[in-house]
Coordinates of C-alpha atoms (C1' of nucleotides) in Angstrom, one line a residue:
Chain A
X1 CA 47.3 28.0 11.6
X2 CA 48.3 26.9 14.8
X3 CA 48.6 27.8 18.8
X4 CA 52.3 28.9 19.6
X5 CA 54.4 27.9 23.2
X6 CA 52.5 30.6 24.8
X7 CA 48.9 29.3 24.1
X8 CA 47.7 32.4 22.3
X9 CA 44.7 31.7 20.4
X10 CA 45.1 33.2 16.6
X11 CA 42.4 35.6 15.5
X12 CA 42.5 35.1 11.9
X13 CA 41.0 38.8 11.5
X14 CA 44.0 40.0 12.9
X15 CA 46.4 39.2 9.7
X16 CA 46.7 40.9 6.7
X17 CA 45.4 38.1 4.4
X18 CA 46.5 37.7 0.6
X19 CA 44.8 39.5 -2.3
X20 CA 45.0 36.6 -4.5
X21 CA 45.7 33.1 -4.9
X22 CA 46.2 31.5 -8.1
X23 CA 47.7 29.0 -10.3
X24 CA 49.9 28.6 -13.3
X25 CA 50.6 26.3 -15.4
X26 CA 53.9 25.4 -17.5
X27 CA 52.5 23.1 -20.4
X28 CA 54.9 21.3 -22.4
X29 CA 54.9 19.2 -25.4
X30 CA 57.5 17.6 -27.5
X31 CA 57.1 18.1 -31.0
X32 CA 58.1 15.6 -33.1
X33 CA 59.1 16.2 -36.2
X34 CA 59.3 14.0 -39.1
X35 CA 62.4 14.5 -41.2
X36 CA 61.8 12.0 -43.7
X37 CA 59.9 8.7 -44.3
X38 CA 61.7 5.6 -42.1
X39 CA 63.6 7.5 -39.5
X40 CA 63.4 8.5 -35.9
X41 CA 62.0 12.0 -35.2
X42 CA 63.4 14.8 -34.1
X43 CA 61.7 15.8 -30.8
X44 CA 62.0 19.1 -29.6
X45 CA 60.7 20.0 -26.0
X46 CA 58.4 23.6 -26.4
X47 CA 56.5 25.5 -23.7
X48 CA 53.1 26.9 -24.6
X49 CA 53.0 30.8 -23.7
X50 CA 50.1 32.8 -24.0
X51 CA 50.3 36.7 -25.1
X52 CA 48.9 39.1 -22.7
X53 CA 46.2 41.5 -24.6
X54 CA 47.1 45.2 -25.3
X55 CA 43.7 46.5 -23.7
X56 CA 41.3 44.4 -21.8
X57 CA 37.5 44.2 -22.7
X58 CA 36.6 47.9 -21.5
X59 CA 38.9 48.8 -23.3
X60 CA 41.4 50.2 -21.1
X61 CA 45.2 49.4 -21.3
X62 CA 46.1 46.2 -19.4
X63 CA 48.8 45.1 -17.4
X64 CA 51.7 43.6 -18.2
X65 CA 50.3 44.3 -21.9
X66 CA 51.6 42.5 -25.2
X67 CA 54.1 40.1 -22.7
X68 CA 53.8 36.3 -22.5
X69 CA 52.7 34.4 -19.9
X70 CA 52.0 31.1 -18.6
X71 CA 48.2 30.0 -18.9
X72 CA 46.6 30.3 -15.5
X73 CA 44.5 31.9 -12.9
X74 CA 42.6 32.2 -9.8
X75 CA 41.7 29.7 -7.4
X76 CA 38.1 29.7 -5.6
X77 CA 37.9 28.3 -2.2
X78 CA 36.1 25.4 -3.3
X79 CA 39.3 23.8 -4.7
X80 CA 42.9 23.3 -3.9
X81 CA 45.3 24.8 -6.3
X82 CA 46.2 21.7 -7.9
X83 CA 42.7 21.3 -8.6
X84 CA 42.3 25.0 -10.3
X85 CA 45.4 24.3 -12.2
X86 CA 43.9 21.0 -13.9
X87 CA 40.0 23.0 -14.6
X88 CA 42.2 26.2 -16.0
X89 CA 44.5 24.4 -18.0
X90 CA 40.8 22.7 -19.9
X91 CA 39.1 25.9 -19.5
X92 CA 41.5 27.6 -21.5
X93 CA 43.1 24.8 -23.7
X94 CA 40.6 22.5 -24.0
X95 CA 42.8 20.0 -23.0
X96 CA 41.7 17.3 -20.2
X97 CA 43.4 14.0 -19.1
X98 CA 46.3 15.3 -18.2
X99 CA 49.1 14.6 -15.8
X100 CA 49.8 18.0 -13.2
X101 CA 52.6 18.1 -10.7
X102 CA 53.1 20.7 -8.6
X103 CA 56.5 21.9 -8.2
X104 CA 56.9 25.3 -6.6
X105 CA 54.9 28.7 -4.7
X106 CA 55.6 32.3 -5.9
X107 CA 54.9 34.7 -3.0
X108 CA 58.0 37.5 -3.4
X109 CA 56.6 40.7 -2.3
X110 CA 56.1 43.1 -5.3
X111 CA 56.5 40.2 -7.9
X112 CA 52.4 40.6 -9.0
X113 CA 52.1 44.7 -9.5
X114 CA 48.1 44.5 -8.7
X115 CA 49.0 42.9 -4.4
X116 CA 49.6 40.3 -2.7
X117 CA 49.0 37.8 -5.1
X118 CA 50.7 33.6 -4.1
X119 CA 51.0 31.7 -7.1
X120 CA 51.2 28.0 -7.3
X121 CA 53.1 26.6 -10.3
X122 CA 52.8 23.2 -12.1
X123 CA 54.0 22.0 -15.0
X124 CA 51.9 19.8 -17.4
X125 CA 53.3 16.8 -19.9
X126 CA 51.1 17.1 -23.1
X127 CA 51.0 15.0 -26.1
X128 CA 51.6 17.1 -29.1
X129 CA 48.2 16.1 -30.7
X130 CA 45.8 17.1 -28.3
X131 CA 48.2 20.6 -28.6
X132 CA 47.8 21.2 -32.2
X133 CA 44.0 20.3 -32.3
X134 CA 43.3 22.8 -30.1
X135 CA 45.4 25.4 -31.6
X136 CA 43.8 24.5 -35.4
X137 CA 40.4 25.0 -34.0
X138 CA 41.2 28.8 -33.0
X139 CA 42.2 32.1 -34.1
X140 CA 45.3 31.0 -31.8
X141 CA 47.3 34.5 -33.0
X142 CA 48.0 34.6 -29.1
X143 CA 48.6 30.8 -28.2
X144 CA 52.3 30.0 -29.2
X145 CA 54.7 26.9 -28.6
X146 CA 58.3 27.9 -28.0
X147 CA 61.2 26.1 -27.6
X148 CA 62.8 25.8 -24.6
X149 CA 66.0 27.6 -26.5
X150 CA 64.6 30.3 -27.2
X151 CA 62.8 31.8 -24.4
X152 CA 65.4 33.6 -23.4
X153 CA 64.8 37.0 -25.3
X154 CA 61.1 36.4 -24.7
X155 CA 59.0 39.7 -23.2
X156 CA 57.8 37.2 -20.4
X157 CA 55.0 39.3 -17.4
X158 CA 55.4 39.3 -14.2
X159 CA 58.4 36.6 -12.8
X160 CA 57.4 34.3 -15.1
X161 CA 60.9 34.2 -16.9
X162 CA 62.0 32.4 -13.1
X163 CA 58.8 30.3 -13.1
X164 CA 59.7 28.9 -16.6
X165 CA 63.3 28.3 -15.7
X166 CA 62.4 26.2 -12.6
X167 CA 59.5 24.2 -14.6
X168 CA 62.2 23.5 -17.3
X169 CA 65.1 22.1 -14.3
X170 CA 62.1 20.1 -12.9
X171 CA 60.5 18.7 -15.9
X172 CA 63.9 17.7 -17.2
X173 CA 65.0 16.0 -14.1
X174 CA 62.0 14.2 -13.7
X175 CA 62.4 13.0 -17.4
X176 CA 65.9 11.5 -16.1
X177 CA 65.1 10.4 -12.8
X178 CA 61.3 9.2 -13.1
X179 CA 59.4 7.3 -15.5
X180 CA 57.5 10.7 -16.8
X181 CA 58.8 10.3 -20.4
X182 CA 56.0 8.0 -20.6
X183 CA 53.6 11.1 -20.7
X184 CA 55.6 11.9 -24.0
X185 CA 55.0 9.0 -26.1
X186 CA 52.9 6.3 -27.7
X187 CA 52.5 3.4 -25.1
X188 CA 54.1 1.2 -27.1
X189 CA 57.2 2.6 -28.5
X190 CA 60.9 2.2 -30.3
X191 CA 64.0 2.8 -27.8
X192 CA 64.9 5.4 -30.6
X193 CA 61.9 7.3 -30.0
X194 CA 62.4 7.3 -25.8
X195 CA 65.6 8.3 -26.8
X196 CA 64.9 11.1 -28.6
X197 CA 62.8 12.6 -25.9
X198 CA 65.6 12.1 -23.7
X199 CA 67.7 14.1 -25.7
X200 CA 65.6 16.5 -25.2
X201 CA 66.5 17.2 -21.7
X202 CA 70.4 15.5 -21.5
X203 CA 73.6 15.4 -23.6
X204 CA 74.7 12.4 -21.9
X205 CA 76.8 10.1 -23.8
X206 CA 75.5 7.0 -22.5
X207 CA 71.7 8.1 -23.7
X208 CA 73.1 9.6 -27.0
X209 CA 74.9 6.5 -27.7
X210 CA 72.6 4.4 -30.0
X211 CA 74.2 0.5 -29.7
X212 CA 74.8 1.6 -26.2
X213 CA 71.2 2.7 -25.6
X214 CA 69.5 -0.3 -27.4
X215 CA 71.2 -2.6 -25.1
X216 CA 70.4 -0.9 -21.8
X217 CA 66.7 -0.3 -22.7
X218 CA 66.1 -4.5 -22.7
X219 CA 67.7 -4.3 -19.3
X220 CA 66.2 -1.5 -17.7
X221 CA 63.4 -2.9 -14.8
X222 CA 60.4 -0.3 -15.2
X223 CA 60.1 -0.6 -19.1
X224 CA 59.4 -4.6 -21.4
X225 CA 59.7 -5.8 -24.7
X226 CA 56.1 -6.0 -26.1
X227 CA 56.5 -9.3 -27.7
X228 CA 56.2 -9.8 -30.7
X229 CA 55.6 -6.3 -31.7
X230 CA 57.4 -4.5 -34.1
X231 CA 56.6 -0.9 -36.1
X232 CA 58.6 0.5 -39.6
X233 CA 57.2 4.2 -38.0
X234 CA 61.5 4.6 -37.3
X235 CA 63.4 2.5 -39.9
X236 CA 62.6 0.3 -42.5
X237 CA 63.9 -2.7 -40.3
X238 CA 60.9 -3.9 -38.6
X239 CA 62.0 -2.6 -35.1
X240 CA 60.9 -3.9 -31.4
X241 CA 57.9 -1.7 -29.6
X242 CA 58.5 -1.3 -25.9
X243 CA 56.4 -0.5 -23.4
X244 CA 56.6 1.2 -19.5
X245 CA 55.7 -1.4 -16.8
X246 CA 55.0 -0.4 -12.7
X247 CA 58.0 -1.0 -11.1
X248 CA 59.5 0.9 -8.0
X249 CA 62.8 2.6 -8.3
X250 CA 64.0 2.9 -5.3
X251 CA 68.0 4.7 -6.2
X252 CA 70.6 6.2 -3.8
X253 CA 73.5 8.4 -4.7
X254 CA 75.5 5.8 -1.9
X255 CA 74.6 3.0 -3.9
X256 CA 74.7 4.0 -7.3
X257 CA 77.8 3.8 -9.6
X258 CA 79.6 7.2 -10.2
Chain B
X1 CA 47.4 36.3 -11.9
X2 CA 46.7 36.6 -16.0
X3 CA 44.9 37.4 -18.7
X4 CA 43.8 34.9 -20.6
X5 CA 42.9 34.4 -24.2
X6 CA 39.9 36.6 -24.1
X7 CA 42.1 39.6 -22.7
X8 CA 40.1 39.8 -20.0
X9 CA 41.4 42.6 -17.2
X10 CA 41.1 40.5 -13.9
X11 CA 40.7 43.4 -11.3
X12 CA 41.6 41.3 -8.0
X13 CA 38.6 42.7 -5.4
X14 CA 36.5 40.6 -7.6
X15 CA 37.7 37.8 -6.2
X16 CA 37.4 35.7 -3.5
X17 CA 40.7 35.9 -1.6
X18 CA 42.0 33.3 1.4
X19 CA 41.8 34.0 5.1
X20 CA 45.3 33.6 6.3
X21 CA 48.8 32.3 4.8
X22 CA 51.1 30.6 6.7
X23 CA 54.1 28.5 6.8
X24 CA 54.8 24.9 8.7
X25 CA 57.9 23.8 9.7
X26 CA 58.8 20.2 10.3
X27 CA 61.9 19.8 12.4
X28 CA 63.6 16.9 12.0
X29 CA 66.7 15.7 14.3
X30 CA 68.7 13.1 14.4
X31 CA 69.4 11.7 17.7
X32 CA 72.5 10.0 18.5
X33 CA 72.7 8.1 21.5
X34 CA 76.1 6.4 22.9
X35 CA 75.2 3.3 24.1
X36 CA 78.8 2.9 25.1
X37 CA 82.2 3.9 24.8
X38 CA 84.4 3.2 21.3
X39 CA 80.9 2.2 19.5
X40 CA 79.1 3.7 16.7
X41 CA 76.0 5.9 17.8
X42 CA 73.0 4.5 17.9
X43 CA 70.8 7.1 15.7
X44 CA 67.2 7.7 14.9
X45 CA 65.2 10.2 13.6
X46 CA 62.9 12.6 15.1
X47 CA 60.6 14.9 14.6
X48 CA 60.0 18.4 16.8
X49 CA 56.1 18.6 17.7
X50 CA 54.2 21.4 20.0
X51 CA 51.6 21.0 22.1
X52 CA 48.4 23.3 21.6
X53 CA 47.6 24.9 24.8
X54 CA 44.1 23.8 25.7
X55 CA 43.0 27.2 26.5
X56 CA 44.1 30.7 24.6
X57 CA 45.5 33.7 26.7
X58 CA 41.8 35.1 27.8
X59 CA 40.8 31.8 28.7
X60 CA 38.6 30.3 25.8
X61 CA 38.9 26.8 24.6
X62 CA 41.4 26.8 22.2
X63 CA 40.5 25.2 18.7
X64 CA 42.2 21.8 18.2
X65 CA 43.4 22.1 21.5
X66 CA 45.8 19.9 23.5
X67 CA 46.6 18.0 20.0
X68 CA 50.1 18.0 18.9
X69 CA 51.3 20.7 16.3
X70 CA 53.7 22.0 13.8
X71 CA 55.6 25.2 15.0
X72 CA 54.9 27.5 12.2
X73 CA 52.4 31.3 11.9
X74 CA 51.2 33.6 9.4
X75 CA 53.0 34.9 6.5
X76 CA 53.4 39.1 6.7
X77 CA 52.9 40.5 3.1
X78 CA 56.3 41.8 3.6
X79 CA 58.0 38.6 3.1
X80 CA 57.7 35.0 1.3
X81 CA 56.4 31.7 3.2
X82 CA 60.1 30.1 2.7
X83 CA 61.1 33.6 4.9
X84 CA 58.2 33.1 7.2
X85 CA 59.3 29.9 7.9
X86 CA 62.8 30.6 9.0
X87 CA 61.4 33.8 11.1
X88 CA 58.8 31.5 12.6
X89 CA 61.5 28.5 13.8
X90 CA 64.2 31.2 15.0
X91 CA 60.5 32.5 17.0
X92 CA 59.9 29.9 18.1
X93 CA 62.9 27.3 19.1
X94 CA 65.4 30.0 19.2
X95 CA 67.6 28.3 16.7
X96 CA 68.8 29.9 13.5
X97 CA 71.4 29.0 10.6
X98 CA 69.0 26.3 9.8
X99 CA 68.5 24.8 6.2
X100 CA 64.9 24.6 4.8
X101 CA 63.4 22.7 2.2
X102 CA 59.5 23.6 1.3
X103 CA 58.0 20.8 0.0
X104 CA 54.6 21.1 -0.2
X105 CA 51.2 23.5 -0.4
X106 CA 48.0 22.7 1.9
X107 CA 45.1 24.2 0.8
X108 CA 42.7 21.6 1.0
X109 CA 39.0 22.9 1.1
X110 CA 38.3 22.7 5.0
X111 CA 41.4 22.0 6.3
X112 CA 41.9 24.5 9.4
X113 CA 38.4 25.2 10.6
X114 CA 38.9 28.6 11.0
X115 CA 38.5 29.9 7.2
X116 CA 40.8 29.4 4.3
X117 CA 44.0 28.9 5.3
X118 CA 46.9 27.8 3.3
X119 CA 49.3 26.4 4.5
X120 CA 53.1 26.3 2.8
X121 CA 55.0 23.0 4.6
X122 CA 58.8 22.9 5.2
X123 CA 61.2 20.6 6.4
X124 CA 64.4 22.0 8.6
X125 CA 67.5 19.1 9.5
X126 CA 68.6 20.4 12.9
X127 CA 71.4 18.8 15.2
X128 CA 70.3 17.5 17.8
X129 CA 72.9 19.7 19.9
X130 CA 70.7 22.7 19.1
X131 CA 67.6 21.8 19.8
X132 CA 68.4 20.1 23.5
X133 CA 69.9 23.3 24.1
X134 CA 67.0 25.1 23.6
X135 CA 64.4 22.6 25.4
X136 CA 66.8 23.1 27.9
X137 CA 66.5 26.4 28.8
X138 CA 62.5 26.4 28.5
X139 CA 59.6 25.3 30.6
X140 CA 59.4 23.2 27.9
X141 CA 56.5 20.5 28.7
X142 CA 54.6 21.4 25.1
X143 CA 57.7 20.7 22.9
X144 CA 58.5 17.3 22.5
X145 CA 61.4 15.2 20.0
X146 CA 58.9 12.2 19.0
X147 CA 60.2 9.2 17.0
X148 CA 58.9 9.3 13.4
X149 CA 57.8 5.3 14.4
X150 CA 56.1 6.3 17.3
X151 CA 54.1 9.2 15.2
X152 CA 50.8 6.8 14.1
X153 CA 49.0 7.6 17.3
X154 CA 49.8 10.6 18.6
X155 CA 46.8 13.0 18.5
X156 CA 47.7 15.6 15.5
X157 CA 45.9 18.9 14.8
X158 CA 44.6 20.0 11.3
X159 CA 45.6 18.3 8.8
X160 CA 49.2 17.7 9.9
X161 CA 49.3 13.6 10.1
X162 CA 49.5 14.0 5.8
X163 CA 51.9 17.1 6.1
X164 CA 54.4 15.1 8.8
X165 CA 53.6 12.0 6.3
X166 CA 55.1 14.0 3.5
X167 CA 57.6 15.1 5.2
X168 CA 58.9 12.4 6.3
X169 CA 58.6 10.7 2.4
X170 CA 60.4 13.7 1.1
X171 CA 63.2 14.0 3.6
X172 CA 64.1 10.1 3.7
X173 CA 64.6 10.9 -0.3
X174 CA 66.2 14.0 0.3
X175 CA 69.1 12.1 2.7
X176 CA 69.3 9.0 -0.3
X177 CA 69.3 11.2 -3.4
X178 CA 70.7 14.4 -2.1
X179 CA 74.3 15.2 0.3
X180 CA 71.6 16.6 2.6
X181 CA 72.8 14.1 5.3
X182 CA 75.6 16.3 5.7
X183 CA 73.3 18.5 7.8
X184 CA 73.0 15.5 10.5
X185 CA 76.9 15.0 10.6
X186 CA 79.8 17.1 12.2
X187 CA 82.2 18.5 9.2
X188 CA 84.7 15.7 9.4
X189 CA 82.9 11.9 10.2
X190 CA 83.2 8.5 10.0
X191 CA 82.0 5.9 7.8
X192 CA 79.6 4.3 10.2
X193 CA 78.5 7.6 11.7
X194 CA 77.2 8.5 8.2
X195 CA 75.9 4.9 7.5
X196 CA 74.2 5.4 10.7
X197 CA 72.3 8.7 9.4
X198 CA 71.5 6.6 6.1
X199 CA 69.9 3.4 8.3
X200 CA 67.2 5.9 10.1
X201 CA 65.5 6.2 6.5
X202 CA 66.3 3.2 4.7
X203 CA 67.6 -0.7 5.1
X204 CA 69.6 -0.8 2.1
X205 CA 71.9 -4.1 1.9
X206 CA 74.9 -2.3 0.2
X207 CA 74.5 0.5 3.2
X208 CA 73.7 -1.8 6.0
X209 CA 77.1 -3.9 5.4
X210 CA 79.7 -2.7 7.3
X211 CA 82.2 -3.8 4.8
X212 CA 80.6 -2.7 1.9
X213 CA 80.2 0.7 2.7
X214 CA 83.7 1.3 4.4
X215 CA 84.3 0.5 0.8
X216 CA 81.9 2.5 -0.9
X217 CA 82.6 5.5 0.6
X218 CA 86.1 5.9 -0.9
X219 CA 84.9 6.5 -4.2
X220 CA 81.5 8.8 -4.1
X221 CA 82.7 12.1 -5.9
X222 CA 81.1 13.8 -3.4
X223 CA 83.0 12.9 -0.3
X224 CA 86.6 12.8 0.1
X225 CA 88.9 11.4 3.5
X226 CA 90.5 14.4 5.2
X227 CA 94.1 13.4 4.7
X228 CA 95.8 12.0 8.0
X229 CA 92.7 13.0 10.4
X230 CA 91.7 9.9 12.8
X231 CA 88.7 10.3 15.7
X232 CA 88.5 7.4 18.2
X233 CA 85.0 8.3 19.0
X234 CA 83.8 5.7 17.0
X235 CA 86.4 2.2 18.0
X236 CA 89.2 2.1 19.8
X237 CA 90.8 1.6 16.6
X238 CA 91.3 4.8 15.3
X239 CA 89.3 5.6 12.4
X240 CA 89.7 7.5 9.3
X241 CA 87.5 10.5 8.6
X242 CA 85.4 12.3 5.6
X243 CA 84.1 15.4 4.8
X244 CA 81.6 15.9 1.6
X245 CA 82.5 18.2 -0.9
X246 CA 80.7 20.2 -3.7
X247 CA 80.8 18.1 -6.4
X248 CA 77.7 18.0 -9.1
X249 CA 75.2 14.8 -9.0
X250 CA 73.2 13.8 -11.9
X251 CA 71.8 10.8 -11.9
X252 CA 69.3 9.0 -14.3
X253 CA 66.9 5.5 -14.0
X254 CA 68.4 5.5 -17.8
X255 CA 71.8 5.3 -17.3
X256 CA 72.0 4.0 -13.5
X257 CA 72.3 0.2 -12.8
X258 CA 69.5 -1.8 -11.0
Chain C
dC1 C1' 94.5 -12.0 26.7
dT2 C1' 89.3 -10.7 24.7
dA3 C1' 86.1 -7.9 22.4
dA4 C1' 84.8 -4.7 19.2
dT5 C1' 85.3 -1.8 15.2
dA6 C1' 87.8 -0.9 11.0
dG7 C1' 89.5 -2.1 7.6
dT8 C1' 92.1 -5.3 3.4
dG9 C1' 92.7 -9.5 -0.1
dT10 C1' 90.7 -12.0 -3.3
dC11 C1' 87.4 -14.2 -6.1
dT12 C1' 83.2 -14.2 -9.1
dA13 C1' 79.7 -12.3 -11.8
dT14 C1' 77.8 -8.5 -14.0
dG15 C1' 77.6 -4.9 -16.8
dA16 C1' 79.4 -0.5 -18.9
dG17 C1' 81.8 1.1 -22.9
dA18 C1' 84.0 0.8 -27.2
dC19 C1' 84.4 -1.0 -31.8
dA20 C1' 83.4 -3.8 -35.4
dG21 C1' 80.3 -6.3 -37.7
dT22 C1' 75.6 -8.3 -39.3
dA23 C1' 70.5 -8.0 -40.5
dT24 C1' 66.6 -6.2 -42.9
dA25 C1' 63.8 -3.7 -45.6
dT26 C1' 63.0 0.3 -49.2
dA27 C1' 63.8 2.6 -53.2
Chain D
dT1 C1' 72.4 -2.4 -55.7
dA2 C1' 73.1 1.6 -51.9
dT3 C1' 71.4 3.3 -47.7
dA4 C1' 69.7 3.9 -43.2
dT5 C1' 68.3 2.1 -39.0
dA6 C1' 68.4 -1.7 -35.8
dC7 C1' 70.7 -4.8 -33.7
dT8 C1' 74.7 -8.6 -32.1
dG9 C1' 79.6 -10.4 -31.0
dT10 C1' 83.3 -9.7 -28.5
dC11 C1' 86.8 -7.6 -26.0
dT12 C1' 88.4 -4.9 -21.8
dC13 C1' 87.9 -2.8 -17.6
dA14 C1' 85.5 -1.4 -13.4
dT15 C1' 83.1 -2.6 -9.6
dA16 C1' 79.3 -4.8 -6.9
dG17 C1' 78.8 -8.4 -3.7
dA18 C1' 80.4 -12.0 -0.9
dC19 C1' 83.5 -14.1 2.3
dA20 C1' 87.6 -14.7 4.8
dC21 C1' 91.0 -12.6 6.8
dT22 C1' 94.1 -8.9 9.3
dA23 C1' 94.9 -4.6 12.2
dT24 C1' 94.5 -1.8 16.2
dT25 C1' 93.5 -0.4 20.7
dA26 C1' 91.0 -0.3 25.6
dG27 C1' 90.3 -2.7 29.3

DNA sequence: CTAATAGTGTCTATGAGACAGTATATA
DNA sequence: TATATACTGTCTCATAGACACTATTAG
């Protein structure tokens, strides 16, 4: 896609061109479970898979049978990748509105069995609800959330295993390091419940530290007290609803406390 | 790259499929000019730009001709873009041993006139050393270092003005949030010669003061002082030197202060 | 000597981290 | 009343940030 020192104009006939372009799509949700009346949930972060068919519709045996997969698929010329992702994530969910980011190409040779096929990954951020409505309204025996945990013995297709892995080390630093939690919860909610979808993603002491954690959320610049507001949904003490607000982070590992 | 819910066999041919896949490279330098003796450099970063040639090799018009470029080429099946690129910049500049970072997919509808070309962007850090070298020993009038100030009205081709723009956003983060201004420095350096790489991408108070950061730098896990080594080449007062060393980073807006 | 860079001494304010204690509502 | 969650009081210690000061060497 460009002239070279030497001038040479590029004949784009003169390639070898892909076979396929497509897009995937890690979509995660946190469930959140409710233990018992007046408590914070337990919030667990899960990765919707999709299981491959034994046979596809003529009937012949398809590939990468009976595996999981992420939900995706080909991208037409009329739209970037990013934009495919976003229409094949409602196509096949249902589920619109939704925050994509981008985070990473696929192009190994050999890594798609059928050519030479480039895959674009994203990961998605998507409210439980608009999950399990979607699931409730189909047969859903191949639509399955799983738990970050446990996708380890998973039969996953193609290099999908190392496409997950990568979503899960970007999703979770972005939880630490951007404002993307937000995606996960209520707009206005308890510093229990952003806590708990930290914990999700982090062990750190400072996050799992309750006192510790109540105080820094009042001092934190991207997120305020909405005043006034309070909710029983996490204790029986009326407790203080926060909310996110715009506000530029702007952090350097030079600058920062170690 | 799928099947979907349906367990539909997707046989590729019935697809459309791009025109070309390449890789961009955005070469980024830091130059360090010694205004005089016994002074910290004066350093700024740059950016590595080609020059289309205005005709190709059997004398037609070239497309986007005499408009400044991106070294970069097409993608072989054989290998990934992230391989491309590295081929492409040894190819092309001569210099290897170089760290890449891809950051970014282009595969806006339209974007190179010449079909449907995506484009996979990369950014290398190069010393300067390396690249004077090699202008050096070429002909050299289409490759030029150009100030990333000094980028808003050069002439670009394609749709490289947003891919430099990028670039340039993802690299000054890189240098804040990552040790990835160890690539700029010599193994063992100064306090100022690192503050200097730091001030070409931000204007941070607690990195602009001199005191502050002489400070600083004594306690960042991820640099140490090289016991006993001195350079002059910064004061005549000789100086005491660092090196960075592995040492894990994580970081959160949660935990950090502000 | 001067000039320039590289530090150190010291004070203040802030906040992290730990621990104990208080507050409020439900059942 | 007991219990669970949400908070506050208070102490200590680390360090950011500011300012003044000292140290070293070439020329």
């Amino acid at each position: 896609m460009k002239s070279n020192k030497e001038g040479n104009h590029y004949d784009v006939s003169r390639y070898r061109t892909p076979d396929g372009y497509t897009s995937d799509i890690a979509v995660f949700t946190i469930t959140s479970e409710v233990t018992k009346a007046y408590a914070p949930p337990k919030m667990e972060l899960k990765l919707m898979l999709i299981k491959r068919a034994a046979h596809d519709t003529e009937g012949n045996p398809n590939i990468e049978a009976s595996k999981w997969a992420l939900p995706g698929g080909f991208v037409t010329p009329e739209e970037t990748a990013f934009e495919a992702a976003i229409r094949e994530l409602e196509e096949e969910t249902g589920i619109g509105g939704i925050q994509l980011k981008h985070f990473g190409v696929y192009d190994r040779p050999g890594r798609d069995p059928r050519g030479w096929i480039i895959s674009n990954a994203h990961y998605a951020i998507v409210p439980e609800q608009k999950l399990s409505d979607r699931k409730a309204s189909d047969d859903a025996a191949d639509v399955e959330l799983f738990s970050v945990r446990e996708l380890d013995e998973l039969p996953l297709a193609f290099d999908h295993k190392q496409i997950i892995e990568e979503a899960i080390a970007h999703i979770s630093r972005d939880l630490l390091q951007t404002t993307a939690a937000e995606q996960f919860l209520p707009e206005l909610f308890t510093y229990s419940e952003l806590q708990a979808v930290l914990l999700t993603v982090t062990d750190d002491k400072a996050i799992r530290n309750d006192q510790a954690f109540a105080r820094k959320i009042k001092s934190l610049p991207f997120i305020e007290a909405a005043k006034g507001q309070k909710t029983q949904r996490t204790s029986k003490l009326p407790t203080q609803l926060y909310r996110f607000i715009d506000a530029e982070i702007k952090q350097s590992i030079y600058t920062a406390r170690h």
